[in-house]
Coordinates of C-alpha atoms in Angstrom, one line a residue:
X20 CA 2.1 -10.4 14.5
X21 CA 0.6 -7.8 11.7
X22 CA 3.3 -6.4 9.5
X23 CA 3.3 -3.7 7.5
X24 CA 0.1 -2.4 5.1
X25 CA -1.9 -4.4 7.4
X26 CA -0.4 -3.5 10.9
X27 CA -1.2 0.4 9.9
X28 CA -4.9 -0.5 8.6
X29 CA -5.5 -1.9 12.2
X30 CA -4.0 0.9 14.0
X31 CA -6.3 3.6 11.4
X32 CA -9.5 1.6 12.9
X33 CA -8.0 2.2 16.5
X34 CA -7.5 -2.0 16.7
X35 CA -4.2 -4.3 16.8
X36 CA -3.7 -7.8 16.3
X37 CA -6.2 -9.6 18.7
X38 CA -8.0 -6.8 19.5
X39 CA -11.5 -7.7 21.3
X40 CA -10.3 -11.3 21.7
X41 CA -12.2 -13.2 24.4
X42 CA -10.2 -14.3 27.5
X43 CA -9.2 -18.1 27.1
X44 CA -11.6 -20.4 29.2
X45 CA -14.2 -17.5 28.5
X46 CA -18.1 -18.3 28.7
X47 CA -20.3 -19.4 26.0
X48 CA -22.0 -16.2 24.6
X49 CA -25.2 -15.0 26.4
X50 CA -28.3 -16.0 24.3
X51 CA -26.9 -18.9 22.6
X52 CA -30.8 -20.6 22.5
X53 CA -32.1 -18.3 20.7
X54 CA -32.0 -16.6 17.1
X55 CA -30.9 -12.7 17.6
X56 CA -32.4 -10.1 14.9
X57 CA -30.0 -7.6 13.8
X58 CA -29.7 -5.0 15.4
X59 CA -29.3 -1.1 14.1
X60 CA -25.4 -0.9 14.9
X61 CA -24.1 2.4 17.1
X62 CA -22.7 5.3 14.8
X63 CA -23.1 7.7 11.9
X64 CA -25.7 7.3 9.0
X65 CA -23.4 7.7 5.8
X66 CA -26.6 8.7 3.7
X67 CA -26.7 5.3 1.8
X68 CA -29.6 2.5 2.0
X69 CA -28.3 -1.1 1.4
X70 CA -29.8 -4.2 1.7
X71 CA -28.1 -6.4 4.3
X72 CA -28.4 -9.7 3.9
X73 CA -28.2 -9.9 8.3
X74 CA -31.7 -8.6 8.4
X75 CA -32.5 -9.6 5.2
X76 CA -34.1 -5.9 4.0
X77 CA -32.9 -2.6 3.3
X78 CA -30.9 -0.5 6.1
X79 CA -29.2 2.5 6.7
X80 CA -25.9 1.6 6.4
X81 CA -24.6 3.2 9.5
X82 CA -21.0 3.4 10.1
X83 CA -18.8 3.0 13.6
X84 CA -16.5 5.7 12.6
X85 CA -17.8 9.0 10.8
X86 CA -16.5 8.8 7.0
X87 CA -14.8 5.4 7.4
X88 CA -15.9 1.9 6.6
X89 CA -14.3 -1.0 7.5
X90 CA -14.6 -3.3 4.9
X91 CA -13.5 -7.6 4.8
X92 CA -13.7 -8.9 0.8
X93 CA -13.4 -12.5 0.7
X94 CA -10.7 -13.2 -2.1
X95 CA -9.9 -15.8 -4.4
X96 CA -8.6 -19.7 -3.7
X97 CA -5.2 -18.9 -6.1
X98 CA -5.3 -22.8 -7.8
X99 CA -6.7 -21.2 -11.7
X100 CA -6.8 -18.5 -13.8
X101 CA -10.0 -16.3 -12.5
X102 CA -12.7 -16.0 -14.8
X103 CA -16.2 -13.8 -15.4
X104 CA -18.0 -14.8 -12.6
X105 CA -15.2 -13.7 -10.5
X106 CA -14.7 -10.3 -12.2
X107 CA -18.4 -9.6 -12.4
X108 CA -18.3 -9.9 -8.4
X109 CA -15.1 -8.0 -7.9
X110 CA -16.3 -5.2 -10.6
X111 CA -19.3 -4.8 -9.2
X112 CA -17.9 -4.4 -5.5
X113 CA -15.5 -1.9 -6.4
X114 CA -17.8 0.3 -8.1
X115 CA -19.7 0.0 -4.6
X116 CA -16.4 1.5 -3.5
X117 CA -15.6 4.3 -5.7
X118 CA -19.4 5.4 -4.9
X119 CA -18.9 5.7 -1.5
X120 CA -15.2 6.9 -1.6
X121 CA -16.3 9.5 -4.5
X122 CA -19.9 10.3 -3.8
X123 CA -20.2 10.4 -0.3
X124 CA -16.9 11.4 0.7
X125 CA -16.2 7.7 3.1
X126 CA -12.6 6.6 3.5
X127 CA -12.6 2.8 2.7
X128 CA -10.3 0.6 4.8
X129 CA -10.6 -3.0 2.7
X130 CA -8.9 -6.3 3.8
X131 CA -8.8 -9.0 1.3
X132 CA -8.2 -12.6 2.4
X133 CA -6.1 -14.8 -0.4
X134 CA -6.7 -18.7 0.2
X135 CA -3.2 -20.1 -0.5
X136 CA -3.6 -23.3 1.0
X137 CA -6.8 -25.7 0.3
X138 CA -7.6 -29.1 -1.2
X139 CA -8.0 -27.6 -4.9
X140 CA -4.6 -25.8 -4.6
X141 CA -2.7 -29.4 -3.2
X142 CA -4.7 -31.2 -6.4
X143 CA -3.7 -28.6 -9.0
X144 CA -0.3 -28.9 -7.3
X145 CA 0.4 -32.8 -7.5
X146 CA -0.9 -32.8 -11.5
X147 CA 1.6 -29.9 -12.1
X148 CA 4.2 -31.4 -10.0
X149 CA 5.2 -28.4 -8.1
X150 CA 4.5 -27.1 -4.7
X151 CA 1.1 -26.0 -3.6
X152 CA 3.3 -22.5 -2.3
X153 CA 4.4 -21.9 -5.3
X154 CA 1.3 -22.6 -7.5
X155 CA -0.7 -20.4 -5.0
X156 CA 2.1 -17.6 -5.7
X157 CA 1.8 -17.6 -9.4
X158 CA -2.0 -17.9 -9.0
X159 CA -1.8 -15.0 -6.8
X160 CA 0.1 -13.2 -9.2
X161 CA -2.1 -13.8 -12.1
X162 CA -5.6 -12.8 -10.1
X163 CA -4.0 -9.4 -9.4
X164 CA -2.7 -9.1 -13.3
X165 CA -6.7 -9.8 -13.8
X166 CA -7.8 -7.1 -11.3
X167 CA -5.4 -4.1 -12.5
X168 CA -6.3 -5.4 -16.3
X169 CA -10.0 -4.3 -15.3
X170 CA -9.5 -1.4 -13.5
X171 CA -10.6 -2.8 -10.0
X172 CA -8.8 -0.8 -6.9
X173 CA -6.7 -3.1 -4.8
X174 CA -7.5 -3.6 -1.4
X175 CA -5.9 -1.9 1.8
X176 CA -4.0 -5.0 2.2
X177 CA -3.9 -8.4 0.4
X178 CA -3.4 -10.7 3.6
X179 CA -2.5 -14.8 3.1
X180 CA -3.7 -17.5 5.2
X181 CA -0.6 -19.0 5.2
X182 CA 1.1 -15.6 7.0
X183 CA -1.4 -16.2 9.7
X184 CA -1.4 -19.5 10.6
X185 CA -0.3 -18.8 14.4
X186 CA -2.9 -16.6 14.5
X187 CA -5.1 -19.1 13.2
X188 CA -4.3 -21.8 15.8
X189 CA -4.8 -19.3 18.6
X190 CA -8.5 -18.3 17.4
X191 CA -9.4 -21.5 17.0
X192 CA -7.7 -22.6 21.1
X193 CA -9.9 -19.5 21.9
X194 CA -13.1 -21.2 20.2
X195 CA -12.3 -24.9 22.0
X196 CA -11.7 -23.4 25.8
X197 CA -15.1 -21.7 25.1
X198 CA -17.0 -24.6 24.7
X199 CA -18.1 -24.6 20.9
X200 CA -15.3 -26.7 18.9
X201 CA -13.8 -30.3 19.8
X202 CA -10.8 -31.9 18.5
X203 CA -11.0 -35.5 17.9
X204 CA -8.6 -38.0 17.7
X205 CA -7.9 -38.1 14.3
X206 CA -6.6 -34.6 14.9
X207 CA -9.3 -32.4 13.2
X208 CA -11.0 -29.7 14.8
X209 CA -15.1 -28.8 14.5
X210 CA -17.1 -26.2 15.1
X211 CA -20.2 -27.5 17.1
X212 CA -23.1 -26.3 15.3
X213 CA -25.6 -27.8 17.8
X214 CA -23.7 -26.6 20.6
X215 CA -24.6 -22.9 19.0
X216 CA -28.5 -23.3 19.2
X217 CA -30.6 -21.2 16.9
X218 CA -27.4 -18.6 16.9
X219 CA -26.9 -20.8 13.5
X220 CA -28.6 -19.5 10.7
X221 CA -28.5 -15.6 10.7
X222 CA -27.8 -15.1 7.1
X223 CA -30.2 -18.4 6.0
X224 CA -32.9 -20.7 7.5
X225 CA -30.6 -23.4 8.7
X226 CA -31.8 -26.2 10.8
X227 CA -29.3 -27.4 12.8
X228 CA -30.6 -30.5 13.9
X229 CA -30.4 -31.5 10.3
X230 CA -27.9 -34.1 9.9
X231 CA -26.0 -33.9 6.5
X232 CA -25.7 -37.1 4.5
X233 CA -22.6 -37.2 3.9
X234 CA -21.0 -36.4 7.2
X235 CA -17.5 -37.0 8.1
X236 CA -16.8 -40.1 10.3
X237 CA -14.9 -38.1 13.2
X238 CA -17.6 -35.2 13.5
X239 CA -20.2 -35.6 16.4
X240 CA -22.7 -34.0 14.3
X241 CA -23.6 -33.3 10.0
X242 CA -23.6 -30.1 10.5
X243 CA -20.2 -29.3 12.1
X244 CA -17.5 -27.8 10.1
X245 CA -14.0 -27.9 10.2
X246 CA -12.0 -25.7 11.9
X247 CA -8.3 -27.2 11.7
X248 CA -8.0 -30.2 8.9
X249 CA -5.4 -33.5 10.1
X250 CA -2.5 -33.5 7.6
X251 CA -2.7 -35.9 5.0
X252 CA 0.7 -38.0 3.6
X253 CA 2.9 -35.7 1.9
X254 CA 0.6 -33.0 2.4
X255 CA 1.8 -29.4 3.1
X256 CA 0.9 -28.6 7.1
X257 CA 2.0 -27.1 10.0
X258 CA 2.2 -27.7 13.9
X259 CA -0.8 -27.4 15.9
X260 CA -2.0 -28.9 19.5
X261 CA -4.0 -31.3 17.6
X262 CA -1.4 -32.2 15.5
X263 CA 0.2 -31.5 11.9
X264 CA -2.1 -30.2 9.7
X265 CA -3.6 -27.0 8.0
X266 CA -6.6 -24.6 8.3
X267 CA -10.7 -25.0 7.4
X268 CA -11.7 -22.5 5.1
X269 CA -13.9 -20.4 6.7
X270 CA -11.9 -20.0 10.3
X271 CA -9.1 -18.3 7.9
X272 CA -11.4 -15.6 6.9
X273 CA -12.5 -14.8 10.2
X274 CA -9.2 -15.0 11.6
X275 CA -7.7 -12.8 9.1
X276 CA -10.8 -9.5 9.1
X277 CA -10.5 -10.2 13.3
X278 CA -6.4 -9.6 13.1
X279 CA -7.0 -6.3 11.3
X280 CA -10.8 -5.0 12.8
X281 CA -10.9 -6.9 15.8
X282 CA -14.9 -7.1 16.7
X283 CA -16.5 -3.8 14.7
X284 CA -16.6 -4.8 11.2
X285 CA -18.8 -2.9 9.3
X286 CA -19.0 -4.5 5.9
X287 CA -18.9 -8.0 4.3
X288 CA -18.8 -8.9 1.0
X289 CA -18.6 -11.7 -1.4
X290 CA -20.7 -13.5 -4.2
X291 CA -24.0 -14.9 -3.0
X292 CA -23.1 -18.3 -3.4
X293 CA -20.6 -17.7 -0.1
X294 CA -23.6 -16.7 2.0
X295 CA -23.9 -20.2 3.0
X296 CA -22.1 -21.4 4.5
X297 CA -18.6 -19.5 4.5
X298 CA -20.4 -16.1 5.4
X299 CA -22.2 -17.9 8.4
X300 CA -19.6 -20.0 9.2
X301 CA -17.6 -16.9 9.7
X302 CA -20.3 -15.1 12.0
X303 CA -20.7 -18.1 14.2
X304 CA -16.7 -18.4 14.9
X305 CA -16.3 -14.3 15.2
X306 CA -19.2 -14.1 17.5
X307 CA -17.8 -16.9 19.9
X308 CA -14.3 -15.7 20.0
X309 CA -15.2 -11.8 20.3
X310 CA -17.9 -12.8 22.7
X311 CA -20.2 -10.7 20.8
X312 CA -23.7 -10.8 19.8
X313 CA -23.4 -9.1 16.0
X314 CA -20.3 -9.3 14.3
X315 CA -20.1 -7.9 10.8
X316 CA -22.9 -5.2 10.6
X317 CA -23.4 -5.3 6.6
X318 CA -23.8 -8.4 4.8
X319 CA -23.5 -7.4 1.1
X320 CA -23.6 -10.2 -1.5
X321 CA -23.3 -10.1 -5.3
X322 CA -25.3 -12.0 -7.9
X323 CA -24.0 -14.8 -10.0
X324 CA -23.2 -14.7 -13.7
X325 CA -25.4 -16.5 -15.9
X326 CA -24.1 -17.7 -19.4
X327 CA -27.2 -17.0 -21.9
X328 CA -29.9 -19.5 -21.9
X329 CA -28.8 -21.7 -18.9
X330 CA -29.6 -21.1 -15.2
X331 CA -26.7 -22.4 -14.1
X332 CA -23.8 -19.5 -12.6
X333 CA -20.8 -19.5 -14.2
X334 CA -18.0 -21.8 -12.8
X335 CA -15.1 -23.7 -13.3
X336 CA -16.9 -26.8 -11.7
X337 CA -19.5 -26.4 -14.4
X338 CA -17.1 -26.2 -17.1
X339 CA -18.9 -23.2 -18.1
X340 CA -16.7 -20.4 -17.6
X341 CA -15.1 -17.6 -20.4
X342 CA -11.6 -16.7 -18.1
X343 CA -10.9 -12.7 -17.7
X344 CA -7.8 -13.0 -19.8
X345 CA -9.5 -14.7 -22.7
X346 CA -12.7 -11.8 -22.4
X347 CA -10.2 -9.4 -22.5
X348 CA -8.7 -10.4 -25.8
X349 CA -12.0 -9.8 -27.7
X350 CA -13.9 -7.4 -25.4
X351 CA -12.6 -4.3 -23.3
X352 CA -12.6 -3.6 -19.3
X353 CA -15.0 -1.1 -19.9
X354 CA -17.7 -2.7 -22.0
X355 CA -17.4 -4.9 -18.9
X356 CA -18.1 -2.5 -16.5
X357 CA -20.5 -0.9 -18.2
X358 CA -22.3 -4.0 -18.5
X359 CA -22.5 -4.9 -14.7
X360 CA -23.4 -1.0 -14.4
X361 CA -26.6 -1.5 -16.4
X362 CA -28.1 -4.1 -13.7
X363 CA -28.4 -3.9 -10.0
X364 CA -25.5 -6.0 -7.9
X365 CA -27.4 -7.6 -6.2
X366 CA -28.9 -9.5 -9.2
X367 CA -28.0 -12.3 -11.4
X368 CA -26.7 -11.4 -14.2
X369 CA -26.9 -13.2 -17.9
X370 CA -23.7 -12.8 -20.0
X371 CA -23.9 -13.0 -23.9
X372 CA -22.7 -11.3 -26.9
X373 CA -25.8 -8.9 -27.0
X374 CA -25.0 -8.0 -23.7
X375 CA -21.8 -6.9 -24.5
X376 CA -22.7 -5.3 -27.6
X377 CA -25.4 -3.2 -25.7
X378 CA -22.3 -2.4 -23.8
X379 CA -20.4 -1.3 -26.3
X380 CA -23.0 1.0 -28.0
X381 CA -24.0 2.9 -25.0
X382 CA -20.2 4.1 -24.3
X383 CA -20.2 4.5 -28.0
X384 CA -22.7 7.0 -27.8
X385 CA -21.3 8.5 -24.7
X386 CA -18.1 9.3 -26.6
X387 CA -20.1 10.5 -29.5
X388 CA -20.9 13.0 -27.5
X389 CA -18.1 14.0 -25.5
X390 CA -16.5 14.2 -29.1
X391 CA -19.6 16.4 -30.4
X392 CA -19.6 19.0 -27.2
X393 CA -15.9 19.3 -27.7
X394 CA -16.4 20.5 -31.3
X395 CA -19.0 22.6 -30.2
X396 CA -17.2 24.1 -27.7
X397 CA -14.3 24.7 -30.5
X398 CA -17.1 27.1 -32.4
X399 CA -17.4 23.8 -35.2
X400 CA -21.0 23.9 -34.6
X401 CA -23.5 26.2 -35.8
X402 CA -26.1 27.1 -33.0
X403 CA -29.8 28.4 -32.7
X404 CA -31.8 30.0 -29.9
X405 CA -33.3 27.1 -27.6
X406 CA -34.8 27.5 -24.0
X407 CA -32.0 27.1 -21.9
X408 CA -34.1 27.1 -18.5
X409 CA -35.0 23.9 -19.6
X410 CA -31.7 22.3 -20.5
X411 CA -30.2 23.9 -16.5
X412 CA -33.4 22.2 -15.3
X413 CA -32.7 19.3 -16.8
X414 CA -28.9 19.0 -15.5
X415 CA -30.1 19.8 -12.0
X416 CA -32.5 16.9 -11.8
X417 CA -29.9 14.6 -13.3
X418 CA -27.7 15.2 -10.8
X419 CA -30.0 14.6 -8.0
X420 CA -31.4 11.5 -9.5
X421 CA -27.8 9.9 -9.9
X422 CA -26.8 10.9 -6.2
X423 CA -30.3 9.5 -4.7
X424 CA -29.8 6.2 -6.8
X425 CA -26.2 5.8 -5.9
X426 CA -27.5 6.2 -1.7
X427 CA -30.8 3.6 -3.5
X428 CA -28.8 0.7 -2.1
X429 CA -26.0 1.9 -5.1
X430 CA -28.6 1.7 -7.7
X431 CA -26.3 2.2 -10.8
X432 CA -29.1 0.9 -13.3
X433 CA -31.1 4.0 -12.5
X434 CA -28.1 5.9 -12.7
X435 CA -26.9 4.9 -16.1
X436 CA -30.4 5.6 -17.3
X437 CA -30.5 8.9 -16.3
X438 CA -27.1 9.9 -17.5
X439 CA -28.3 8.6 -21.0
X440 CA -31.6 10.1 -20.9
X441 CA -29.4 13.7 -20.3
X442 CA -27.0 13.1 -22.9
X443 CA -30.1 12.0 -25.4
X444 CA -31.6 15.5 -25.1
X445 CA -28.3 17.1 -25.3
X446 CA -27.6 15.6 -28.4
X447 CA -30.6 16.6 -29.6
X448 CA -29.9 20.1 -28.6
X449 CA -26.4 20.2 -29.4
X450 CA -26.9 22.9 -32.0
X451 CA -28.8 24.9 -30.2
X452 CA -26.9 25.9 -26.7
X453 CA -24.4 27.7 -25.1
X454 CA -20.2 27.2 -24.2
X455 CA -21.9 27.9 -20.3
X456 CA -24.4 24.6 -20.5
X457 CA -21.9 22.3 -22.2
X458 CA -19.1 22.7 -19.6
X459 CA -21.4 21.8 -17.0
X460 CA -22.5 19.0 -18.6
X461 CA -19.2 18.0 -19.2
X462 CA -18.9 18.7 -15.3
X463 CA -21.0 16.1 -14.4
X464 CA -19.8 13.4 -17.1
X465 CA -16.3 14.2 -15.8
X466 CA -17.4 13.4 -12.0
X467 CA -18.4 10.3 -13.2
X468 CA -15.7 9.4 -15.1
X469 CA -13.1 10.5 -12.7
X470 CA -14.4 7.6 -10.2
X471 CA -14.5 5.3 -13.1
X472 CA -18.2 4.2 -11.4
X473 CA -19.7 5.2 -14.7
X474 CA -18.8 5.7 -18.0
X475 CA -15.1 5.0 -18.8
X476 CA -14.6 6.0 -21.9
X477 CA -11.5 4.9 -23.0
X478 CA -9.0 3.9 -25.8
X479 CA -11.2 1.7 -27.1
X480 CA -13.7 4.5 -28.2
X481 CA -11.4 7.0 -29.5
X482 CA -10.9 8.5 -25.9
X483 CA -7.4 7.6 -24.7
X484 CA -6.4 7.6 -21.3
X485 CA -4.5 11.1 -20.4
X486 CA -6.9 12.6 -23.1
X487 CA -8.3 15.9 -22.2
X488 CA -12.3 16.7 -22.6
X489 CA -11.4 19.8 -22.9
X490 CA -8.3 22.0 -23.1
X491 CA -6.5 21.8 -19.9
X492 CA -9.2 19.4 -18.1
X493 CA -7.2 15.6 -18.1
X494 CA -9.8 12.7 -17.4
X495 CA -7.5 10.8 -15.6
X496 CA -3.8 9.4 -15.6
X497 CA -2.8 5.9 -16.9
X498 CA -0.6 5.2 -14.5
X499 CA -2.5 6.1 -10.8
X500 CA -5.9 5.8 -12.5
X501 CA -6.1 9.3 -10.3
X502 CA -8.6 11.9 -11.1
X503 CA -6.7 14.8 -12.3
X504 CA -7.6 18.7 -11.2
X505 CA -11.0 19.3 -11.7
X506 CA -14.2 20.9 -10.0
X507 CA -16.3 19.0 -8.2
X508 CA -18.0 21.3 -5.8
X509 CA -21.4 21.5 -7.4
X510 CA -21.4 17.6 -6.4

């Protein structure tokens, strides 16, 4: 059963634990031969374009309910500290959020698996000599210290895989009695790729005639994955028809987004790398339980992080990776976001100390000028005549070329570029214009930095959170990370 946070996300979308499930001994779905293209989904354009890696081009990103979006984030495998390639996904998603919560006015419902129980967290467990639970707990802990330590909004609900195994087991009885997973005798459970047709491979060219080389002895095919693993000795597992044992990765994710969302999801996200094969994994399992022909509407995937002068992402397997804790102790939250805001998502992304130090000077210069206006607006600066048509002209268009990038597939590059275009000229004007121009610059700068999407200028640059612009006029609060009372109605 669904408890709390995540019982009342499901009821919001209208669903309940096993919502859409397909009847046990139910059909194969209609059309398993061939390979489906996406398909525009029923519902309300939310006035954004993003590219969905379903159809593999840009879409309107229609949503099922008007001015909600349901949205499954695949979280972290709690066995390590989480480093930079982590954060630069998770930064860069929620700034996806606060767009769409801020900018065009969409209520975000976000699930968020946490793996809790896998082959790295039983490792890491043995060579500490303590249980995996409790290594997954102060894992768990510590990701979530990382997140609030750079300023990324939790989820609707955090949701554990190991709170759902029931759940689990019945998705994947579902998946057996409909004829695309076998158990063996060994006590695993697979996912029948072949069995699936051309179905396979909606996010990726995938073959599935393609045997792997290194397949697993009790698997009738390379290609098949697990669904339910056979317990090893001394290894953590629970009770299942097939025997003790303990989940596959990807049947927990689609187990847990189904619990909440039942079949409409509307957006998936995770780092590129998951695309294949946890992100079509997932689709092949949702679509054969929900006896569906498009779950997940929006595929939206994140590029890695590249250390300087290597092509290689950033990863613990690599040995290559800087851990958020240790950035943090050189390097603030903001100079991080600020740095995934100057490229698009989407991309990779290389990391170095010029990078960051670009980072640094362009909220420097933001708060240079924030600091400037304010002494303006104090009567500290001496002013001449200039044409103001031209500086109102200027605003306008700056605010329509930051709304239409932010609905560009969230294009925060071009954003960023014309926010510092607009404070470049009114620096250079700063002399020369009214009290009338300068609060609605600091308007717009204020809109931004309310949703913390863009710009947050902080302690670090003289700016302290609870620090007003302007006399009466807070930024935001330290403790909610809440915009405080302000205008935004010209947005």
């Amino acid at each position: 059963m669904l408890r709390g946070a995540a019982a009342a996300a499901a009821r919001r979308c209208g669903l309940g634990p096993g919502a859409g499930r397909a009847q046990a001994g139910a059909r194969r779905c209609s059309g398993a031969a061939r390979r489906r293209q996406w398909a525009p989904p029923a519902g309300r354009d939310s006035g954004i374009v993003a590219y969905n890696s379903r159809s593999r081009s840009k879409e309107p990103l229609v949503l099922a309910t008007e001015g909600v979006a349901t949205w499954y984030s695949c979280g972290p495998t709690v066995y390590d500290h989480a480093h930079l390639g982590h954060a630069c996904s998770y930064v860069r998603f929620d700034i996806i959020r606060r767009i769409m919560t801020r900018f065009f006015g969409i209520e975000v419902i976000m699930v968020m698996g946490i793996t809790d129980i896998d082959d790295k967290i039983i490792k890491r467990a043995n060579e500490m000599n303590i249980s995996p639970v409790a290594l997954a707990r102060i894992y768990e802990e510590d990701f979530k210290q990382d997140m609030a330590a750079l300023k990324v909004l939790p989820p609707t609900v955090y949701m554990r895989v190991t709170d759902n195994i029931p759940l689990i087991i019945s998705f994947i009885k579902t998946i057996i009695s409909s004829g695309q997973a076998y158990a063996t005798s060994q006590g695993n459970v697979y996912f029948d790729v072949n069995s699936w047709g051309k179905r396979y491979g909606v996010l990726t060219a995938v073959n599935p005639d393609t045997q792997d080389e290194a397949a697993d002895s009790d698997k009738r095919h390379g290609k098949d994955f697990a669904l339910w693993k056979a317990a090893k000795p001394q290894e953590l597992s629970w009770n299942s028809p097939w025997g003790k044992g303990r989940p596959g990765w990807h049947i927990e994710c689609s187990t847990i987004s189904s619990a909440v969302f039942g079949k409409q999801l509307d957006i998936h996200t995770g780092g590129i790398d998951l695309a294949f094969p946890h992100h079509e994994n997932e689709i092949a399992q949702c679509e054969v339980y929900h006896q569906c022909e498009q779950w997940g509407n929006y595929f939206l995937h994140s590029g890695h992080l590249h250390v300087k002068g290597s092509q290689e992402k950033m990863s613990k397997s690599l040995k290559n990776y800087i851990t958020i804790k240790d950035f943090l102790k050189r390097c603030s939250s903001d100079q991080f976001r600020m740095f995934c805001l100057r490229g698009r998502y989407s991309s990779a992304v290389e990391f170095s100390e010029e990078s960051m130090e670009d980072a640094k000077n362009l909220l420097q210069a933001i708060s240079s000028f924030i600091r400037d206006a304010n002494a303006y607006i104090k009567g500290q600066l001496v002013c001449d005549p200039v044409r103001e048509d031209i500086l109102w002209e200027r605003l306008a268009n700056t605010k329509v070329t930051v709304k239409a990038a932010f609905a560009d597939d969230f294009d925060t590059s071009r954003a960023v570029a014309a926010i510092m275009d607009l404070i470049h000229h009114g620096n250079r004007q700063l002399k020369a214009v009214t009290k009338c121009f300068l609060n609605r610059m600091l308007d717009l700068l204020e809109a931004l930095l309310c949703m913390e999407a863009l710009f947050p200028i902080l302690k670090a640059f003289s700016v302290p959170l609870g620090c007003p612009l302007r006399k009466d006029r807070w930024l935001w609060e330290e403790t909610s990370l809440q915009c405080c009372p302000m205008s935004l109605r010209s947005w």
